[in-house]
XYZ file of N, CA and C in Angstrom:
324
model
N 63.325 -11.869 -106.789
C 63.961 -10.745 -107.425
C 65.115 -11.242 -108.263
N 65.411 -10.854 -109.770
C 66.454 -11.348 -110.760
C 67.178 -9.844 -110.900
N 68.065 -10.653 -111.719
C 68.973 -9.394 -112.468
C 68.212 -7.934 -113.272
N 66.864 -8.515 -113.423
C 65.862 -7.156 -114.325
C 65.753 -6.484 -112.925
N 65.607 -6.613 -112.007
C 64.785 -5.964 -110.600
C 66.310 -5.185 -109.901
N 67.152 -5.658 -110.036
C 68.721 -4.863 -109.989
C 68.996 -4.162 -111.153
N 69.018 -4.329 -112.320
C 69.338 -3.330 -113.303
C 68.546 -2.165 -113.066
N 67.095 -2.482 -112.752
C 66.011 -1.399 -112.913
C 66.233 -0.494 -111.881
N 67.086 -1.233 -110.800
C 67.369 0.043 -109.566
C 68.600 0.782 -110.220
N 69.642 0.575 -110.968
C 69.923 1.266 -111.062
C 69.727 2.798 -111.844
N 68.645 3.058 -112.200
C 68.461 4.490 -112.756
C 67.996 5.645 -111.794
N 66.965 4.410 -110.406
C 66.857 5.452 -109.469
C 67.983 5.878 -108.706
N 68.850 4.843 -108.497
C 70.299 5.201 -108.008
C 71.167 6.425 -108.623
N 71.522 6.224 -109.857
C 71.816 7.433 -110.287
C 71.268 8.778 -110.584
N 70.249 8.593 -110.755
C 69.476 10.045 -110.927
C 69.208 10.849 -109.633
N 69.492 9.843 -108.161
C 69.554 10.397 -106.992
C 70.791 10.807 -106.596
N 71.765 10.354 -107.105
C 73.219 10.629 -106.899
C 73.525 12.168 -107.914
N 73.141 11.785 -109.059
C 73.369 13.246 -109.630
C 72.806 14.363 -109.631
N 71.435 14.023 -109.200
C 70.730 15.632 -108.642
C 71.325 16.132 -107.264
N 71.569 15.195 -106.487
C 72.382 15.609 -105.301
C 74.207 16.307 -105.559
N 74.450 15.694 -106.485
C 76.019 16.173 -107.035
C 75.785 17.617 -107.705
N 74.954 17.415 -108.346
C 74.975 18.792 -109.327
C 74.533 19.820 -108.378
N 73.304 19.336 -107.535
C 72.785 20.708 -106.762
C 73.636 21.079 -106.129
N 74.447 19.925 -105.241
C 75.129 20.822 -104.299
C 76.372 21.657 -104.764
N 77.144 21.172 -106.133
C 78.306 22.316 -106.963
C 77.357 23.323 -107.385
N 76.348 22.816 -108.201
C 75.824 24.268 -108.864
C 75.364 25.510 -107.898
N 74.717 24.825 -106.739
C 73.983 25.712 -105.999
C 75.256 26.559 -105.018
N 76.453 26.073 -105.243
C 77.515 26.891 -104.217
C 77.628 27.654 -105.378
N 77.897 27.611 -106.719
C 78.350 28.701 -108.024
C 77.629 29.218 -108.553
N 76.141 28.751 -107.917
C 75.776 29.878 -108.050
C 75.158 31.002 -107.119
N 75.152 30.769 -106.004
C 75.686 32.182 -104.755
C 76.747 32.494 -104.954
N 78.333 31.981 -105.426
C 79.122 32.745 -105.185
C 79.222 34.101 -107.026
N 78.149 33.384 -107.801
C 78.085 34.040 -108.936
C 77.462 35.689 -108.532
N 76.011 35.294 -107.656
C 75.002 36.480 -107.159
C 76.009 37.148 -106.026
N 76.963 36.837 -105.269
C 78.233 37.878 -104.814
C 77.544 37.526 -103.514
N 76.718 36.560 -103.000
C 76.677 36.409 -101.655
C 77.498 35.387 -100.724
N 77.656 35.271 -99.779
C 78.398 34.529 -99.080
C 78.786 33.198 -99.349
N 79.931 32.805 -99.082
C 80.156 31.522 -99.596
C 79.216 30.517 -98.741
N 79.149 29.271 -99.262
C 77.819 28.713 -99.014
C 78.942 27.190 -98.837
N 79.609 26.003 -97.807
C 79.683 24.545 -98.476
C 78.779 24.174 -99.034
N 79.172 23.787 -100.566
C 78.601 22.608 -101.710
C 78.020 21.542 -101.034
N 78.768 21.095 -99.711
C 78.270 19.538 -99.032
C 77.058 20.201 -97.891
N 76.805 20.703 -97.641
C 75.821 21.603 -96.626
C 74.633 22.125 -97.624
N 74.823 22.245 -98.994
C 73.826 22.273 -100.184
C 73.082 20.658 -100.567
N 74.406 20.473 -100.815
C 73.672 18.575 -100.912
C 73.145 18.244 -99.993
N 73.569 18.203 -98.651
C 72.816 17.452 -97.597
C 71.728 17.863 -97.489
N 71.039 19.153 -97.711
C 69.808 19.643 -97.722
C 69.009 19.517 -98.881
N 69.231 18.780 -100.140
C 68.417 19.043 -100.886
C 68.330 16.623 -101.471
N 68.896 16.152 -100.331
C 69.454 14.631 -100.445
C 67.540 14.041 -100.617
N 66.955 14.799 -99.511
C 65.051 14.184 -99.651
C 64.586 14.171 -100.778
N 65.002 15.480 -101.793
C 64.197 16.490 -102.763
C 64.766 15.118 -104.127
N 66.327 14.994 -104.349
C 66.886 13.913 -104.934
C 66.261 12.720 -104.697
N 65.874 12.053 -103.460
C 65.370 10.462 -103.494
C 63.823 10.654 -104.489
N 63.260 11.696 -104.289
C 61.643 12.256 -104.334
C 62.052 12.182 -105.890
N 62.716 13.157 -106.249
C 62.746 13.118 -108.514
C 62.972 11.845 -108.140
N 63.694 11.098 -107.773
C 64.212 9.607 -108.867
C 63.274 8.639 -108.665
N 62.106 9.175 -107.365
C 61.126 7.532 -107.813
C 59.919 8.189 -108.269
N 60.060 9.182 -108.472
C 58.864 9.805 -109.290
C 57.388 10.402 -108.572
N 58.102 11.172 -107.139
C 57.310 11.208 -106.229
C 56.762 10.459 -105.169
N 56.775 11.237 -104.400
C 56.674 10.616 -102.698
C 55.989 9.572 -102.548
N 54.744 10.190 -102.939
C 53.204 9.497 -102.353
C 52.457 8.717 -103.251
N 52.958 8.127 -104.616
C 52.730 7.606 -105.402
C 53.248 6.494 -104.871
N 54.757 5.986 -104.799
C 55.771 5.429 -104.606
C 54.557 4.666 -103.510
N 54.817 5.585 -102.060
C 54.089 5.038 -100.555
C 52.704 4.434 -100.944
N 52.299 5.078 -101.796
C 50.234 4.416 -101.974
C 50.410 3.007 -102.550
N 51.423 3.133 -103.190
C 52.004 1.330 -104.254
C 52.613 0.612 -102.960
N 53.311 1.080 -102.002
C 53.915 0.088 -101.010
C 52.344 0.113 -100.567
N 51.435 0.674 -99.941
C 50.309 0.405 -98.972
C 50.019 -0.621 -100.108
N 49.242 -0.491 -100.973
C 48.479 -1.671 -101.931
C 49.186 -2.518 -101.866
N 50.346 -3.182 -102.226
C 51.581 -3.951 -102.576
C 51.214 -5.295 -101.013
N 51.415 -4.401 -99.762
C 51.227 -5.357 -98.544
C 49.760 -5.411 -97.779
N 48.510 -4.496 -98.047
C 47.391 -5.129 -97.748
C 46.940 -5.988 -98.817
N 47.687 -6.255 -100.318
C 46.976 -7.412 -100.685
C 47.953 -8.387 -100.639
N 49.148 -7.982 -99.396
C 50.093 -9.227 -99.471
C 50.935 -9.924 -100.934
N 51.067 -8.885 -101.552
C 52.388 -9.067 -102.478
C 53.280 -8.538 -102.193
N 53.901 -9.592 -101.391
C 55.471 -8.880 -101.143
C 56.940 -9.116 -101.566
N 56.495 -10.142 -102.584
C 57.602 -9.841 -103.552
C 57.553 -7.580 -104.453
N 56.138 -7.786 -104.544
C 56.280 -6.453 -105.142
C 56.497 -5.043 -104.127
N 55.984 -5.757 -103.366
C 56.370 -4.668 -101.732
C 57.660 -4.320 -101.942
N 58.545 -5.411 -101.714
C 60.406 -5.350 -101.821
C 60.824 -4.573 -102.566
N 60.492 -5.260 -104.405
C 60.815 -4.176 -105.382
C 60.534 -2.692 -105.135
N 59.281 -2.247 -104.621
C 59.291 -0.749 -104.206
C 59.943 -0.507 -102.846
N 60.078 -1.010 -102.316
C 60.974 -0.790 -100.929
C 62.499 -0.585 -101.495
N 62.942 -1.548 -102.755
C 64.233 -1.810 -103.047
C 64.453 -0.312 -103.733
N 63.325 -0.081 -104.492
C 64.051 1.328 -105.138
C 64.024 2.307 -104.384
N 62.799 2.254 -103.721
C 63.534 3.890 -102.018
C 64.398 3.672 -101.696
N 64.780 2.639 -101.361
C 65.976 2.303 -100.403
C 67.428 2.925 -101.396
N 67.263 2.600 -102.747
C 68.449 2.580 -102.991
C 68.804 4.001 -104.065
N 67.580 4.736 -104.451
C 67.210 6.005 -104.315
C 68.192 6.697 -103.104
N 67.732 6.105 -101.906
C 68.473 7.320 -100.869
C 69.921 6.967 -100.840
N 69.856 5.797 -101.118
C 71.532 5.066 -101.546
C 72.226 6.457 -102.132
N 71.455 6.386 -103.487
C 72.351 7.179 -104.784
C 72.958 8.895 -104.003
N 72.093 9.275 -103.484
C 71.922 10.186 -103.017
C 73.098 10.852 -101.668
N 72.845 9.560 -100.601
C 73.606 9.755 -99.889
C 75.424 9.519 -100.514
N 75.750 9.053 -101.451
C 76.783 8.601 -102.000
C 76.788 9.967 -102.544
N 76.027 10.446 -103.459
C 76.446 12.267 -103.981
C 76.979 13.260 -102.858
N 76.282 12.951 -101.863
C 76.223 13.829 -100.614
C 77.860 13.857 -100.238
N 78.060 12.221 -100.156
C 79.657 12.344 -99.891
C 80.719 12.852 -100.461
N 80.630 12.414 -101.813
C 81.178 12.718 -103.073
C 81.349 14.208 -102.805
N 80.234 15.042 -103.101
C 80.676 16.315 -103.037
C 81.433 16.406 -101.504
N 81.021 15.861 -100.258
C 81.614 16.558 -99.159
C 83.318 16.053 -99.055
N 83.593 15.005 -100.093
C 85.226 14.797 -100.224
C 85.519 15.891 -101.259
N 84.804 16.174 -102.376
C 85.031 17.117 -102.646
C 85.763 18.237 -102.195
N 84.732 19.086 -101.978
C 85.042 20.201 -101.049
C 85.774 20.342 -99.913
N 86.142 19.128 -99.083
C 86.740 18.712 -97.880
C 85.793 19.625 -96.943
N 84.654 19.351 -97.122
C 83.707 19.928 -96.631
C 83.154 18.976 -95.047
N 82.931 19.711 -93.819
C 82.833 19.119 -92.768
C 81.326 19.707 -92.515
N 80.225 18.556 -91.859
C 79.000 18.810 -91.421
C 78.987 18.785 -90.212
């Protein structure tokens, strides 16, 4: 693995971090827009942190069918690389999760 196989994680990293950031502000403003109960922003993110890893590698079971192929034909340099971007997919994600819950000073 080189510097191309780290740069390339980072887009799943961020695109998991900011669907998790945005959902969880937008989705509190917008219940408190529709006049229903206040909702924590960090209790929005934490629930929607799966849905974020899932957009940024471009679906679940695509992703998993490439790890199965990847190690029954025993390429596991390419195994890693897809292991590396789930992994760091839920990275981005769980880092939004926080973000908003310092945010908000929001407690789970």
């Amino acid at each position: 693995m080189g510097w191309a196989d780290f740069k390339a994680a980072f887009v799943p990293f961020f695109l998991a971090m900011g669907v998790t950031l945005g959902g969880g502000l937008l989705g509190s403003f917008g219940q408190w827009l529709a006049g229903q109960p206040e909702i924590n922003p960090a209790l929005i993110a934490y629930r929607i942190r799966i849905w974020a890893v899932a957009m940024a590698i471009g679906g679940t079971l695509t992703v998993f069918e490439q790890l199965e192929q990847h190690l029954t034909s025993r390429a596991l340099g390419d195994a890693g690389k897809t292991a590396l971007l789930v992994g760091v997919a839920y990275l981005g994600a769980e880092i939004g999760f926080w973000v908003v819950a310092w945010w908000s000073q929001g407690r789970i």
